[in-house]
XYZ file of C-alpha atoms in Angstrom:
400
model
C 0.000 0.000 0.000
C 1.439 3.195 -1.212
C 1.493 5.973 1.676
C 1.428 9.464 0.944
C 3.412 12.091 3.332
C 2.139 15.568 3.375
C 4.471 18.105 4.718
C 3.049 20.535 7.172
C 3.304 24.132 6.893
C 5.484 26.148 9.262
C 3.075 27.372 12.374
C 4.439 30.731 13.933
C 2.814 29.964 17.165
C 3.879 27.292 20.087
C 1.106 26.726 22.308
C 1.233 23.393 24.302
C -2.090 21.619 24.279
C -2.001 17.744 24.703
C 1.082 16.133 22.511
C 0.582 19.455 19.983
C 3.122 22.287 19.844
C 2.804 25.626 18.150
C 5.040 28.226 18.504
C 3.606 32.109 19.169
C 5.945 35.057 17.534
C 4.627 38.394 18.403
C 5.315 41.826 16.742
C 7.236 44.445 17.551
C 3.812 46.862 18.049
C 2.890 43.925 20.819
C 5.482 43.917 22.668
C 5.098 48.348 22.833
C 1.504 48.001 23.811
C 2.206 44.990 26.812
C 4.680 47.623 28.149
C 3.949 49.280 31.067
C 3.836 52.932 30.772
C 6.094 54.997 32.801
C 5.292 56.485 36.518
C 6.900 59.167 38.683
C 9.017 56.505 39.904
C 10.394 56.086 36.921
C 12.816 58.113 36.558
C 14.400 58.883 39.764
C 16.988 56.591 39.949
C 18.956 58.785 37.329
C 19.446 61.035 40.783
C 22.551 58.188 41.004
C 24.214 60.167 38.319
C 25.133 63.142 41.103
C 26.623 60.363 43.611
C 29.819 61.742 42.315
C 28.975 65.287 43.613
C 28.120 63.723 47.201
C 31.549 62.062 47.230
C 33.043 65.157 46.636
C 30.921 67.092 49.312
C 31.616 64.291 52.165
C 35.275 64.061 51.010
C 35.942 67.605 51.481
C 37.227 68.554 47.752
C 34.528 70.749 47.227
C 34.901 74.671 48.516
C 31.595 75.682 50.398
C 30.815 71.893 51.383
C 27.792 73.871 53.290
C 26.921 76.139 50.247
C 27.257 72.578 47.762
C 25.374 70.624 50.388
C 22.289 73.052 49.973
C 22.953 73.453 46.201
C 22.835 69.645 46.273
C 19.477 68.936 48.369
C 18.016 72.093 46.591
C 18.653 70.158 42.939
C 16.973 66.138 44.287
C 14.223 68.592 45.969
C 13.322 70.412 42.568
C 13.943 67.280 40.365
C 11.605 65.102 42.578
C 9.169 67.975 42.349
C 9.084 68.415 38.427
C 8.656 64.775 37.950
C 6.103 64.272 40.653
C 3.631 67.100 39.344
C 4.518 65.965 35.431
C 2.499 63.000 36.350
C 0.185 64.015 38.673
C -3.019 64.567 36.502
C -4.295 67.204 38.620
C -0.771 69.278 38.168
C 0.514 68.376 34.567
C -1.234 70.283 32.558
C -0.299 73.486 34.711
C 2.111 76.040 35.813
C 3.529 74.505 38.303
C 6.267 71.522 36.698
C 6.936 74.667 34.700
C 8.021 77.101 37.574
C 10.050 74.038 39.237
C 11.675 73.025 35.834
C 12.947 76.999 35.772
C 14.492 76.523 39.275
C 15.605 73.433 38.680
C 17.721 75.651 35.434
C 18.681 77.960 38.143
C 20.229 75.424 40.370
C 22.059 73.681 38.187
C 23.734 76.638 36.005
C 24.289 77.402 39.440
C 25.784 74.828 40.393
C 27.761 73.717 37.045
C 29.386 77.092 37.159
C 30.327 77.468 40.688
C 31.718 73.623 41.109
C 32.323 72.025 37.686
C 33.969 68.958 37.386
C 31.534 66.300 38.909
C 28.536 68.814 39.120
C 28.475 69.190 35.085
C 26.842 65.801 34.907
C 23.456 67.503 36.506
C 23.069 69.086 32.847
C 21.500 65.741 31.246
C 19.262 65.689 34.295
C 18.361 68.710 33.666
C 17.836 67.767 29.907
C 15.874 64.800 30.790
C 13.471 67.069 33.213
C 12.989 68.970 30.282
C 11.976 66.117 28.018
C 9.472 65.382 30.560
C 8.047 68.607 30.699
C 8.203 70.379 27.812
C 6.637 69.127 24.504
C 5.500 70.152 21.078
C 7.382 72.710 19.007
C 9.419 74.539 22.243
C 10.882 71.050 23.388
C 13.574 71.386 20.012
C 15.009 74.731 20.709
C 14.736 74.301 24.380
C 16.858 70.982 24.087
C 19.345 72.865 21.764
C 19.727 75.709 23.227
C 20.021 73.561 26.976
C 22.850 71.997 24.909
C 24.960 74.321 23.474
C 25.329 76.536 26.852
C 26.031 73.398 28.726
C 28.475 72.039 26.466
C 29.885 75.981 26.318
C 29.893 76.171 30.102
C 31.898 72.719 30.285
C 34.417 73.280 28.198
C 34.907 76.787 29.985
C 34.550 75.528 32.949
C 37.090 72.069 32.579
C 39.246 73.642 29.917
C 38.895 70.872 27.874
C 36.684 71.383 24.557
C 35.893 67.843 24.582
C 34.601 67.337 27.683
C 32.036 70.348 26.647
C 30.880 68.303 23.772
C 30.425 65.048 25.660
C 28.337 67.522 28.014
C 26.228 69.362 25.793
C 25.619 66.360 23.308
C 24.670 63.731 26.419
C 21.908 66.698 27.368
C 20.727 66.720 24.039
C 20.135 63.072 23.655
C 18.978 62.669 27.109
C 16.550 65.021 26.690
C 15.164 63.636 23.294
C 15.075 59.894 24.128
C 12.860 60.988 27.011
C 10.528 63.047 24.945
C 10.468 59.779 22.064
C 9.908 57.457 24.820
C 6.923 59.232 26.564
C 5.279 60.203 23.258
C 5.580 56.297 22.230
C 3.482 56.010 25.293
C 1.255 58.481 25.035
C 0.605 57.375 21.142
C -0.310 53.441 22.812
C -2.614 54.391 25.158
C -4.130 56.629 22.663
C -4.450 53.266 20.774
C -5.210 51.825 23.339
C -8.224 53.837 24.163
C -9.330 53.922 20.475
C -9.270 50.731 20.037
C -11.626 49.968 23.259
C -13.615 52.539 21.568
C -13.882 50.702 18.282
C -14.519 47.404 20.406
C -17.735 49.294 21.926
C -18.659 50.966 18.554
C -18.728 46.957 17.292
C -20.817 45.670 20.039
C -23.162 48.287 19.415
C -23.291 47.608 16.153
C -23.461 44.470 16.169
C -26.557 44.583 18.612
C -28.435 47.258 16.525
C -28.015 44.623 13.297
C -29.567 41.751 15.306
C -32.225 44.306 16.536
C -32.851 44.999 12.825
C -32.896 41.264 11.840
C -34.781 39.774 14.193
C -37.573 43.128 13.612
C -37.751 42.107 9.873
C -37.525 38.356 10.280
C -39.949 37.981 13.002
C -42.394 40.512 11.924
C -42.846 39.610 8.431
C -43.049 36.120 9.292
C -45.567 36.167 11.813
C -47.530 38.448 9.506
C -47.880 35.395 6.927
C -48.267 32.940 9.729
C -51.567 34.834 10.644
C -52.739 35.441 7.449
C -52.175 31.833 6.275
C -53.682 30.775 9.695
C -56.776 33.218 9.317
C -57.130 32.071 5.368
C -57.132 27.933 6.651
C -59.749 28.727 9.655
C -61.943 30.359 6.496
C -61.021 27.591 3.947
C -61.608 24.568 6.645
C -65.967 24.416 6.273
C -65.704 23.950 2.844
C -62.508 22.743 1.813
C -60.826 20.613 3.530
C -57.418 20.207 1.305
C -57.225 23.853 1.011
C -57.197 24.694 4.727
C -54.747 21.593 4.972
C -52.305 23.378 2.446
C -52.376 26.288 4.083
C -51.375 24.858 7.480
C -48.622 22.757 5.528
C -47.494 26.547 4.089
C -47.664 27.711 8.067
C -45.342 24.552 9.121
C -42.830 25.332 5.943
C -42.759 29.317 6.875
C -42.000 28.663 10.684
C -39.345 26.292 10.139
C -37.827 28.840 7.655
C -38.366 31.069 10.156
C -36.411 29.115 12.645
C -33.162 28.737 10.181
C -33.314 32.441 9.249
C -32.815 33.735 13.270
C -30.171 30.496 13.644
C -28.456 32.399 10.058
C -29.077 35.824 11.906
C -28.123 35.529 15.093
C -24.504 33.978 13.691
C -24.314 37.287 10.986
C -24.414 34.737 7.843
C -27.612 35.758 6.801
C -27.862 37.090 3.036
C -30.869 37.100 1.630
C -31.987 36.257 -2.060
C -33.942 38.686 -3.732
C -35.581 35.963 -5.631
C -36.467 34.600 -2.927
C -38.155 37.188 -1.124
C -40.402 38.655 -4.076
C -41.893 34.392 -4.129
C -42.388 34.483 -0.147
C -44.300 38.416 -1.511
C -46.112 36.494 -3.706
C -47.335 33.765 -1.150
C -48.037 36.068 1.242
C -49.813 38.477 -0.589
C -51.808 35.573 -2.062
C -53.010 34.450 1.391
C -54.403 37.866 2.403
C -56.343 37.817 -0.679
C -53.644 40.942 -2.369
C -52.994 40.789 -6.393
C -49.150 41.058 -6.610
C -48.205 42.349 -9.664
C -44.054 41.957 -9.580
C -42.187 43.687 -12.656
C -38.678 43.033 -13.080
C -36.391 44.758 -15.827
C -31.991 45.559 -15.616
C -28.867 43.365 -15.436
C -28.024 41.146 -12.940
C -27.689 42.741 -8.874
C -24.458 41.967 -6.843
C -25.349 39.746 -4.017
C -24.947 42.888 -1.309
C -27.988 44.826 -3.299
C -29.950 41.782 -4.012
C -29.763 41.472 0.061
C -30.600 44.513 0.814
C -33.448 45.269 -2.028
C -34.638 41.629 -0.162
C -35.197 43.630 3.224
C -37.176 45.987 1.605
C -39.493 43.681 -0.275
C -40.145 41.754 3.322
C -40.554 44.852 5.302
C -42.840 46.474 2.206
C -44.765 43.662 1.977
C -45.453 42.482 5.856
C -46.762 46.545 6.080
C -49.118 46.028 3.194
C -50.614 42.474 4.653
C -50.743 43.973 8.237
C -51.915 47.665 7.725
C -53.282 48.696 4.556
C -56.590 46.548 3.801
C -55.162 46.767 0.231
C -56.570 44.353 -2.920
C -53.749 45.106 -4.941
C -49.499 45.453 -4.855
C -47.285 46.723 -7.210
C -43.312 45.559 -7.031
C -41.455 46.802 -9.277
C -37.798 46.617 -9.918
C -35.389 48.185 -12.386
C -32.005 48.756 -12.798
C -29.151 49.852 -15.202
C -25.179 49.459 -15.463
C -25.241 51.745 -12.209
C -28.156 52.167 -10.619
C -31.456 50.421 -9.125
C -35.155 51.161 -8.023
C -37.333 49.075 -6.319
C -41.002 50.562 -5.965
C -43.821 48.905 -4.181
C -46.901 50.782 -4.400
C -50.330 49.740 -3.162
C -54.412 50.825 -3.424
C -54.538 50.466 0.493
C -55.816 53.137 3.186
C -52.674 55.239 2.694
C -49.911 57.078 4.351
C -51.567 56.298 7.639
C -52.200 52.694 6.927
C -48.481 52.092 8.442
C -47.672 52.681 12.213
C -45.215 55.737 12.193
C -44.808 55.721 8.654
C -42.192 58.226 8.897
C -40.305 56.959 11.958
C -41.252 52.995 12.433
C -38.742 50.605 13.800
C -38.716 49.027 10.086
C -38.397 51.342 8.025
C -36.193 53.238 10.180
C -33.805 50.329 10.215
C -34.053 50.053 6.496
C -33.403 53.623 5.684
C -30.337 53.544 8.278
C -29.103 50.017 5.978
C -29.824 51.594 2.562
C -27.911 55.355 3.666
C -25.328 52.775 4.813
C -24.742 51.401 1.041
C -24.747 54.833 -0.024
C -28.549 54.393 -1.177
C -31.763 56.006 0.541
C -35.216 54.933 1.082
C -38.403 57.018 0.485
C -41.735 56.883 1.683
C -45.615 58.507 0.937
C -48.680 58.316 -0.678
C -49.170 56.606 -3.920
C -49.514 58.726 -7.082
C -53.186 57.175 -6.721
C -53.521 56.580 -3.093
C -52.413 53.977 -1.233
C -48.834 53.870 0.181
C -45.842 53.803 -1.971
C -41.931 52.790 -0.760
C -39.118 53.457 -2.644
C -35.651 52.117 -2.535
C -32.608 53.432 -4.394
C -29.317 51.973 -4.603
C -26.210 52.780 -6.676
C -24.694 49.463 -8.282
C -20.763 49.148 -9.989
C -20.709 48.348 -13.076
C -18.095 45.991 -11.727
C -20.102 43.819 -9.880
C -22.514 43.956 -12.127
C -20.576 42.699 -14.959
């Protein structure tokens, strides 16, 4: 016996269930958004960067140890300050990180000028306070400008031109990487927050299509069920098989019924045009209507044939339910790129349906058609009655 080996296809995903393996990679963009964004506490263990200045205080190489030892608190006191009220929400977006960011300058020009050596390494903390505080257009020539008279005051200060450039440029980057990495977060949880958005806007969605469904589904079908019903209870004195084929029609449109709310409530549901102007025809039948159904154009896409099907049920269950009409016009015509379907009746009129302007169904159908780019209209009859039109633009595309 010949065996036949299939090879499998590479799986990017390794997830242990049972004896099976598969093997999860995740994107860069994941591994962003899983990240915790950044706190207040963030960012003050970079205070370990003035240890150096501490040493020098408690060693006694620095003149003023007194004066430097104030200089020193003053500089953790103001840089604990601007971080704490950058992310404090009730502080952020105010004056205050502002007015200790510009003492927090003070201090350390202050500071950088009077001591040097060690103490020039407070400039990048300075730099990265100002990434934290300062965004938009200002944070660029505040960074540069922060720069240059840092690297300016190191060199002058060290005499070595060298050390001023390893000064001003580690402000400048330190300063920019902390901007980049707190917009990054800011961006995510702006994702983040549109994207639980979307997730709501679906849900409510998806409940106002069921809503619609289940309207049109269970309202036109219990419409024929009682007509059928009231047309076998007449039939039943005087003919027997009649009365018997319209309970067999009853049985046939309620299990229907039941596999169009399975099809709806899972969001398969298309309906066939064809389909729905034969159920018109039936139903109009058993109320004792005269359909007259006129059809003329190309071929529909399935999308308008779907749609121009939930206006023919909705149309229809109106006329058998509300307008005490004896006849029903359905007409339907289309060209390359465009289609009209009219249903006009001799019934009682515009007030023959329940909120003609603003009923459930034909609310819902004018909020599908607008949807499509279409639109739905609604009135009296050019002789009485109660006319519905639907209009929907077709592609000559999918109509080809």
């Amino acid at each position: 016996m010949a065996t036949t080996t299939r090879s499998r296809p590479p799986l990017p995903a390794r997830i242990r269930h049972g004896w099976r393996q598969v093997r999860v990679t995740r994107s860069f963009s994941q591994e962003i958004e899983d990240l915790k964004p950044p706190t207040r506490f963030t960012f003050l263990p970079w205070l370990l960067m003035g240890v150096g200045a501490l040493s020098h205080l408690l060693q006694g190489e620095a003149a003023n140890p007194w004066l430097g030892g104030l200089g020193l608190l003053a500089f953790n006191s103001l840089y604990i300050g601007v971080v704490f009220t950058s992310f404090d929400p009730r502080t952020a977006r105010g004056k205050v990180p502002r007015r200790y960011l510009l003492a927090l300058a003070a201090v350390t020009y202050a500071l950088a000028i009077g001591y040097g050596g060690s103490w020039l390494v407070f400039f990048p903390l300075l730099s990265l306070a100002v990434g934290i505080v300062v965004r938009g257009r200002r944070m660029g020539p505040v960074l540069v400008a922060l720069a240059v008279s840092a690297g300016i005051v190191s060199g002058l200060r060290s005499g070595d031109i060298w050390e001023g450039v390893s000064i001003g440029y580690g402000s400048l980057i330190s300063g920019l990487v902390t901007a980049a990495m707190l917009t990054l977060f800011d961006a995510v949880t702006q994702l983040r927050a549109t994207r639980q958005e979307l997730a709501r806007n679906a849900v409510a969605e998806e409940r106002l299509r069921f809503s619609r469904d289940l309207h049109d589904l269970l309202g036109h079908t219990l419409s024929v069920v009682v007509v059928k019903a009231e047309a076998a209870r007449r039939l039943a004195p005087r003919d027997l098989d009649a009365a018997l084929t319209q309970v067999a029609d009853i049985e046939a449109v309620g299990r229907q019924a039941l596999t169009e709310i399975r099809e709806a409530v899972t969001g398969y549901r298309e309906g066939s045009l064809s389909t729905e102007l034969d159920r018109a025809r039936s139903a109009l039948a058993a109320a004792g209507i005269e359909a007259l159904v006129k059809e003329s154009g190309p071929p529909l896409p399935s999308q308008t044939e779907a749609l121009l099907g939930w206006v023919v049920r909705e149309g229809v269950t109106n006329v058998v339910r509300h307008s005490g009409a004896t006849s029903c016009a359905i007409e339907l015509a289309g060209t390359g790129g465009h289609v009209r379907l009219r249903i006009t009746d001799d019934g009682r009129g515009v007030g023959s349906v329940p909120g003609s302007g603003s009923g459930s169904g034909l609310k819902g159908l004018t909020e599908r058609l607008a949807a499509a780019g279409g639109s739905l209209g609604t009135g009296p009859g050019p002789r009485g009655g109660f006319r519905v039109v639907a209009e929907l633009p077709v592609e000559e595309e999918q109509t080809a």
